[in-house]
Coordinates of C-alpha atoms in Angstrom, one line a residue:
M20 CA 29.3 -5.8 20.8
K21 CA 32.9 -6.3 21.7
A22 CA 32.4 -4.0 24.7
R23 CA 29.3 -6.0 25.8
P24 CA 30.1 -9.7 25.3
Q25 CA 26.9 -10.9 27.1
F26 CA 24.7 -8.8 24.8
E27 CA 26.7 -10.1 21.8
E28 CA 26.2 -13.7 22.8
K29 CA 22.4 -13.3 23.2
S30 CA 22.2 -11.4 19.9
R31 CA 24.2 -14.0 18.0
C32 CA 22.0 -16.8 19.4
R33 CA 18.9 -15.0 18.2
W34 CA 20.6 -14.3 14.9
V35 CA 21.4 -18.0 14.3
S36 CA 18.0 -19.1 15.5
W37 CA 16.2 -16.7 13.2
Y38 CA 18.2 -17.9 10.2
R39 CA 17.8 -21.6 11.1
Q40 CA 14.0 -21.1 10.9
F41 CA 14.4 -19.1 7.7
V42 CA 16.3 -21.9 5.9
A43 CA 13.8 -24.4 7.3
D44 CA 11.1 -22.4 5.6
Y45 CA 12.7 -21.7 2.3
G46 CA 15.6 -24.2 1.9
G47 CA 16.0 -27.9 1.8
K48 CA 14.4 -28.5 -1.6
D49 CA 15.0 -31.1 -4.3
S50 CA 18.5 -30.6 -5.9
K51 CA 17.5 -32.7 -8.9
E52 CA 14.5 -30.5 -9.8
W53 CA 14.1 -26.8 -10.7
E54 CA 13.1 -25.0 -7.5
D55 CA 12.3 -21.4 -6.5
F56 CA 15.1 -20.1 -4.2
S57 CA 14.3 -16.4 -4.5
E58 CA 14.0 -16.0 -0.7
I59 CA 17.4 -17.7 -0.1
E60 CA 18.9 -15.6 -2.9
A61 CA 17.7 -12.4 -1.2
E62 CA 19.4 -13.3 2.1
W63 CA 22.4 -15.2 0.7
D64 CA 25.1 -12.7 1.7
T65 CA 23.9 -12.7 5.3
L66 CA 23.6 -16.5 5.3
I67 CA 27.2 -16.7 4.3
E68 CA 28.1 -14.5 7.3
V69 CA 26.0 -16.7 9.7
I70 CA 27.5 -19.9 8.5
E71 CA 31.1 -18.4 8.5
W72 CA 30.5 -17.2 12.1
C73 CA 29.3 -20.7 13.1
I74 CA 32.4 -22.2 11.6
A75 CA 34.6 -19.7 13.5
Q76 CA 32.8 -20.7 16.7
K77 CA 33.1 -24.4 15.8
R78 CA 29.3 -24.8 16.1
Y79 CA 29.3 -28.1 14.2
A80 CA 25.6 -28.9 14.5
D81 CA 24.6 -25.5 13.3
V82 CA 26.9 -25.5 10.3
L83 CA 25.7 -29.0 9.3
Y84 CA 22.1 -27.9 9.6
F85 CA 22.6 -24.8 7.5
W86 CA 24.6 -26.7 4.9
R87 CA 21.9 -29.3 4.5
Q88 CA 19.3 -26.6 4.0
V89 CA 21.2 -24.6 1.4
K90 CA 23.0 -27.2 -0.6
S91 CA 20.3 -27.4 -3.2
Y92 CA 20.5 -23.7 -3.7
N93 CA 24.2 -24.0 -4.3
Y94 CA 23.6 -26.2 -7.3
T95 CA 21.1 -23.7 -8.6
Q96 CA 23.9 -21.0 -8.3
G97 CA 26.1 -23.2 -10.4
R98 CA 23.5 -23.3 -13.2
Q99 CA 23.1 -19.6 -13.3
S100 CA 26.5 -18.0 -12.6
D101 CA 30.2 -18.8 -12.5
R102 CA 30.4 -22.1 -10.6
L103 CA 34.2 -21.7 -10.2
S104 CA 33.5 -18.7 -8.0
Y105 CA 30.2 -19.5 -6.5
W106 CA 31.2 -23.0 -5.4
R107 CA 34.4 -21.9 -3.8
I108 CA 32.6 -21.0 -0.5
P109 CA 30.4 -24.1 -0.3
L110 CA 33.4 -26.3 -1.1
A111 CA 35.3 -24.7 1.8
W112 CA 32.3 -25.3 4.1
E113 CA 32.3 -29.0 3.0
Q114 CA 36.0 -29.4 3.6
W115 CA 35.5 -28.0 7.2
L116 CA 32.5 -30.3 7.7
V117 CA 34.3 -33.4 6.6
Q118 CA 37.1 -32.7 9.1
A119 CA 34.7 -31.8 11.9
A120 CA 32.6 -34.9 11.2
Q121 CA 35.8 -37.1 11.4
Q122 CA 36.8 -35.4 14.7
H123 CA 33.3 -36.2 16.0
Q124 CA 33.5 -39.7 14.6
D125 CA 30.3 -38.9 12.7
W126 CA 31.1 -41.1 9.8
S127 CA 27.7 -41.1 8.3
T128 CA 27.8 -37.3 7.9
A129 CA 31.4 -37.4 6.6
V130 CA 30.2 -39.6 3.8
E131 CA 27.2 -37.4 3.1
V132 CA 29.3 -34.3 2.8
M133 CA 32.0 -36.1 0.7
R134 CA 29.3 -37.1 -1.8
E135 CA 28.3 -33.5 -2.3
Q136 CA 31.9 -32.2 -2.3
G137 CA 32.9 -34.8 -4.9
W138 CA 29.9 -34.2 -7.1
K139 CA 30.6 -30.4 -7.4
L140 CA 34.1 -31.3 -8.5
V141 CA 32.7 -33.7 -11.1
L142 CA 30.5 -30.8 -12.4
K143 CA 33.4 -28.5 -12.6
G144 CA 34.8 -31.0 -15.0
Q145 CA 38.5 -30.2 -15.4
K146 CA 41.1 -33.0 -15.1
K147 CA 42.3 -31.7 -11.7
H148 CA 38.7 -31.6 -10.4
L149 CA 38.0 -35.1 -11.6
E150 CA 41.1 -36.4 -9.9
A151 CA 40.1 -34.7 -6.7
A152 CA 36.6 -36.1 -7.0
D153 CA 38.0 -39.6 -7.6
A154 CA 40.0 -39.5 -4.3
I155 CA 37.0 -38.1 -2.3
F156 CA 34.6 -40.7 -3.7
A157 CA 37.1 -43.5 -3.0
R158 CA 37.3 -42.5 0.6
A159 CA 33.5 -42.2 0.8
W160 CA 33.1 -45.6 -0.7
E161 CA 35.4 -47.1 2.0
L162 CA 33.0 -45.6 4.6
R163 CA 29.8 -46.5 2.8
E164 CA 28.6 -49.0 5.4
Y165 CA 27.9 -46.0 7.7
R166 CA 25.2 -44.9 5.2
E167 CA 21.9 -46.6 4.4
L168 CA 21.6 -48.6 1.1
S169 CA 19.8 -45.8 -0.8
K170 CA 22.8 -43.5 -0.1
Q171 CA 25.2 -46.2 -1.1
L172 CA 23.3 -46.5 -4.3
D173 CA 23.4 -42.8 -4.9
L174 CA 27.2 -42.8 -4.3
A175 CA 27.6 -45.7 -6.8
I176 CA 25.7 -43.6 -9.5
C177 CA 27.9 -40.6 -8.8
I178 CA 31.1 -42.7 -9.2
A179 CA 29.7 -44.2 -12.5
A180 CA 29.1 -40.6 -13.7
L181 CA 32.6 -39.7 -12.8
R182 CA 34.0 -42.7 -14.8
V183 CA 32.0 -41.5 -17.8
E184 CA 33.6 -38.1 -17.5
Q185 CA 37.0 -39.9 -17.3
Q186 CA 36.0 -41.9 -20.4
Q187 CA 36.4 -45.1 -18.4
F188 CA 33.2 -46.6 -19.8
D189 CA 33.7 -50.3 -18.9
N190 CA 34.3 -49.3 -15.3
A191 CA 31.3 -47.0 -15.4
L192 CA 29.1 -49.9 -16.4
H193 CA 30.6 -51.9 -13.6
W194 CA 29.5 -49.3 -11.1
L195 CA 26.0 -49.2 -12.7
E196 CA 25.8 -53.0 -12.2
R197 CA 26.6 -52.4 -8.5
G198 CA 23.9 -49.7 -8.4
E199 CA 21.4 -52.1 -9.9
K200 CA 22.1 -54.7 -7.2
L201 CA 21.9 -52.1 -4.5
L202 CA 18.6 -50.8 -5.9
D203 CA 17.1 -54.3 -5.9
K204 CA 18.3 -54.9 -2.4
A205 CA 17.1 -51.5 -1.0
K206 CA 13.6 -52.0 -2.5
G207 CA 13.0 -55.1 -0.4
I208 CA 14.3 -54.0 3.0
P209 CA 12.0 -52.4 5.6
D210 CA 13.3 -49.6 7.9
S211 CA 12.9 -49.5 11.7
T212 CA 9.2 -48.5 11.3
G213 CA 8.4 -51.4 9.0
N214 CA 8.2 -49.3 5.9
L215 CA 10.3 -50.1 2.8
T216 CA 13.6 -48.3 2.7
L217 CA 12.7 -46.8 -0.7
T218 CA 9.2 -45.6 -1.7
P219 CA 8.1 -46.7 -5.2
R220 CA 8.7 -43.1 -6.4
D221 CA 12.2 -43.0 -5.0
A222 CA 13.0 -46.4 -6.5
T223 CA 11.8 -45.2 -9.9
R224 CA 13.9 -42.1 -9.6
F225 CA 17.0 -44.2 -9.0
R226 CA 16.1 -46.4 -11.9
I227 CA 15.9 -43.3 -14.1
R228 CA 19.3 -42.1 -13.0
L229 CA 20.8 -45.5 -13.7
L230 CA 19.3 -45.6 -17.2
Y231 CA 20.4 -42.1 -17.9
C232 CA 24.0 -42.8 -17.1
E233 CA 23.8 -46.1 -19.1
G234 CA 22.3 -44.2 -22.1
E235 CA 25.1 -41.7 -22.0
I236 CA 27.7 -44.4 -22.0
Y237 CA 26.1 -46.1 -25.1
Y238 CA 26.0 -42.8 -26.8
K239 CA 29.6 -42.1 -26.2
I240 CA 30.7 -45.5 -27.5
Y241 CA 28.7 -44.9 -30.6
Q242 CA 25.9 -47.4 -29.9
Y243 CA 23.2 -44.9 -30.8
Q244 CA 20.3 -47.3 -31.2
T245 CA 20.9 -48.8 -27.8
A246 CA 21.3 -45.4 -26.3
K247 CA 18.0 -44.3 -27.9
T248 CA 16.2 -47.3 -26.5
T249 CA 17.7 -46.7 -23.0
F250 CA 16.9 -43.0 -23.0
Q251 CA 13.3 -43.6 -24.2
T252 CA 12.8 -46.1 -21.3
A253 CA 14.1 -43.5 -18.9
L254 CA 11.9 -40.8 -20.4
D255 CA 8.8 -42.9 -20.1
L256 CA 9.5 -43.4 -16.4
A257 CA 10.3 -39.7 -15.8
L258 CA 7.0 -38.8 -17.5
S259 CA 5.2 -41.2 -15.2
L260 CA 6.6 -39.2 -12.2
S261 CA 6.2 -35.7 -13.8
W262 CA 10.0 -35.3 -13.0
Q263 CA 10.5 -32.2 -15.2
R264 CA 14.2 -31.7 -15.0
A265 CA 14.9 -35.4 -15.7
E266 CA 12.5 -35.2 -18.7
F267 CA 14.5 -32.2 -20.0
L268 CA 17.9 -33.9 -19.7
I269 CA 16.7 -37.1 -21.3
K270 CA 15.1 -35.3 -24.2
D271 CA 18.3 -33.4 -24.7
W272 CA 20.2 -36.7 -25.2
L273 CA 17.5 -38.1 -27.5
A274 CA 18.0 -35.0 -29.6
H275 CA 21.7 -35.8 -29.8
V276 CA 20.8 -39.3 -31.0
A277 CA 18.5 -37.8 -33.6
I278 CA 21.4 -35.6 -34.8
Q279 CA 23.6 -38.7 -35.3
E280 CA 20.7 -40.3 -37.2
K281 CA 20.5 -37.1 -39.3
N282 CA 16.9 -36.7 -38.2
F283 CA 17.3 -33.0 -37.9
D284 CA 13.6 -32.1 -37.7
R285 CA 13.1 -34.5 -34.7
A286 CA 16.3 -33.1 -33.0
E287 CA 15.1 -29.5 -33.6
S288 CA 11.7 -30.2 -32.2
L289 CA 13.1 -31.7 -29.0
L290 CA 15.7 -29.0 -28.5
L291 CA 13.3 -26.1 -29.1
E292 CA 11.0 -27.6 -26.5
C293 CA 14.0 -28.0 -24.1
L294 CA 15.2 -24.5 -24.8
A295 CA 11.8 -23.0 -23.9
V296 CA 11.8 -24.8 -20.6
A297 CA 15.4 -23.8 -19.8
R298 CA 14.6 -20.2 -20.5
E299 CA 11.5 -20.4 -18.3
K300 CA 13.5 -21.8 -15.5
K301 CA 16.4 -19.3 -16.1
D302 CA 18.8 -22.2 -16.3
N303 CA 21.7 -20.6 -18.2
C304 CA 23.7 -23.8 -18.2
R305 CA 21.0 -25.8 -20.0
I306 CA 20.2 -22.9 -22.3
A307 CA 23.8 -23.0 -23.5
F308 CA 23.7 -26.8 -24.0
C309 CA 20.5 -26.4 -26.1
Q310 CA 22.0 -23.6 -28.2
R311 CA 25.1 -25.7 -28.9
A312 CA 23.0 -28.7 -29.9
I313 CA 20.8 -26.6 -32.2
A314 CA 24.0 -25.3 -33.7
K315 CA 24.9 -28.9 -34.6
V316 CA 21.5 -29.3 -36.2
E317 CA 21.9 -26.1 -38.3
S318 CA 25.5 -27.2 -39.2
G319 CA 24.1 -30.5 -40.4
R320 CA 21.6 -28.7 -42.5
G321 CA 24.3 -26.6 -44.0
N322 CA 23.2 -23.4 -42.3
S323 CA 26.8 -22.4 -41.3
F324 CA 26.0 -18.8 -40.4
K325 CA 23.2 -19.7 -38.0
A326 CA 25.1 -22.6 -36.6
E327 CA 28.2 -20.4 -35.8
N328 CA 26.0 -17.7 -34.2
L329 CA 24.3 -20.2 -31.9
A330 CA 27.6 -21.9 -31.0
R331 CA 29.2 -18.5 -30.1
K332 CA 26.3 -17.7 -27.8
A333 CA 26.7 -21.1 -26.1
L334 CA 30.5 -20.5 -25.8
A335 CA 30.0 -17.1 -24.2
T336 CA 27.6 -18.6 -21.6
F337 CA 29.9 -21.6 -20.8
Q338 CA 32.7 -19.1 -20.3
D339 CA 30.6 -17.0 -18.0
L340 CA 29.6 -20.1 -16.0
G341 CA 33.2 -21.2 -15.5
M342 CA 32.5 -24.4 -17.5
I343 CA 35.9 -24.6 -19.0
T344 CA 35.6 -28.1 -20.4
E345 CA 32.3 -27.3 -22.2
A346 CA 33.8 -24.0 -23.4
K347 CA 36.7 -25.9 -24.9
E348 CA 34.4 -28.4 -26.6
T349 CA 32.4 -25.6 -28.1
Q350 CA 35.5 -23.9 -29.4
E351 CA 36.4 -27.1 -31.1
L352 CA 32.9 -27.3 -32.6
L353 CA 33.3 -23.8 -34.0
G354 CA 36.7 -24.7 -35.4
G355 CA 35.2 -27.6 -37.2
M356 CA 32.4 -25.5 -38.7
R357 CA 34.9 -23.0 -40.2
Q358 CA 36.9 -25.7 -42.0

C-alpha cells in the first residue's frame, strides 16, 4: 500500500465506508437497556483499527459517527470485563473528540462527548476518577445552552449521580430539583416540526431516572421508608414501559431496603429474580452486586459460611471488572462477617 498510495486511498475509503454501514446496522442501540452486540463484538478489534486510522487522518466526522454508533457497546464491555482496561481506548477517543469539536467550534458535540466521558469516570468510581468527572461535567454545564433541554436534563441527572458518589447528598438533591424543572419545561416545548421535544415515553424514562437517584439518596441517609416509596413509584413506571434494566436496578435497591427492614424473605425473592436476569444477560457486574446483596441476607440470617462464600464470589468479580471501590466495600463486608 505504501508503494501504491492511490490504491491505498481508494481501499481505505471503501474500508471506512463498509464499517460505517456495519455500525449503522449493528450499533447505535440503547445504552440504558440490555442489548445484543455480538456482531460488534466479533469485529471490535478491526473497528478499533478503523477508528484509530480515522483519528490519525483527522477525519473528525467519521470518528464522531463511529463513536456514536459504538458507545453503547462500550458500556456493555464495562459490565462484562475489566472496565479500567476496556474503557482506556474509548476515553482516549473521547478526549480527541472533545479537542476536535472545540477546534471546529462544534460546542453541541463537545458537550455530548463530555457527558459520556464524565459518566465513564463516575462508573470507574475512584476518588481521582470522580474529581476528573467533576471538572468535565462543570465545563459541560457551562456549555449546556448549546444542547437541547432533554440533554441538559440528562446532564443534570449525571451530575446528581456524581454528587451521590461523592456523598454530597444535599447538593445531589439540588441537581435533581433542577432536573425536575427541566423535565417540566421540556415536556411542554415543541420542536421545529411541531412535535413535543420529549415523547411521553422519554419523559417517563427521565422521571424514572430522577426517582431512582432520589431513592438512592434517601437510602444512603437512612430514610428507608421514603426510599422504599420512591423506588416503588419508579418501579411502577418502569413496569409500565417494560424497561427491563431499570426494573432490575430498582428491584435491587428495594431488596436492600428489605434487608434493612430485616425482611430477608422479601429481599431474597427480589434478589434471586434479579440474579436470574443478570445471568441470562451475562451482566457480570450486576451478578456480583446480586451475590453481595444475597450475602448480606444470609449474614442477617446467621448463615455465615454461605454469606462469606457469596461475598468472596462477588469480590472476585469486582476485582476482575476493575471495580476497585466496590471490591474495597466487599472486602470490608467480609471483614465484618468474620468478627
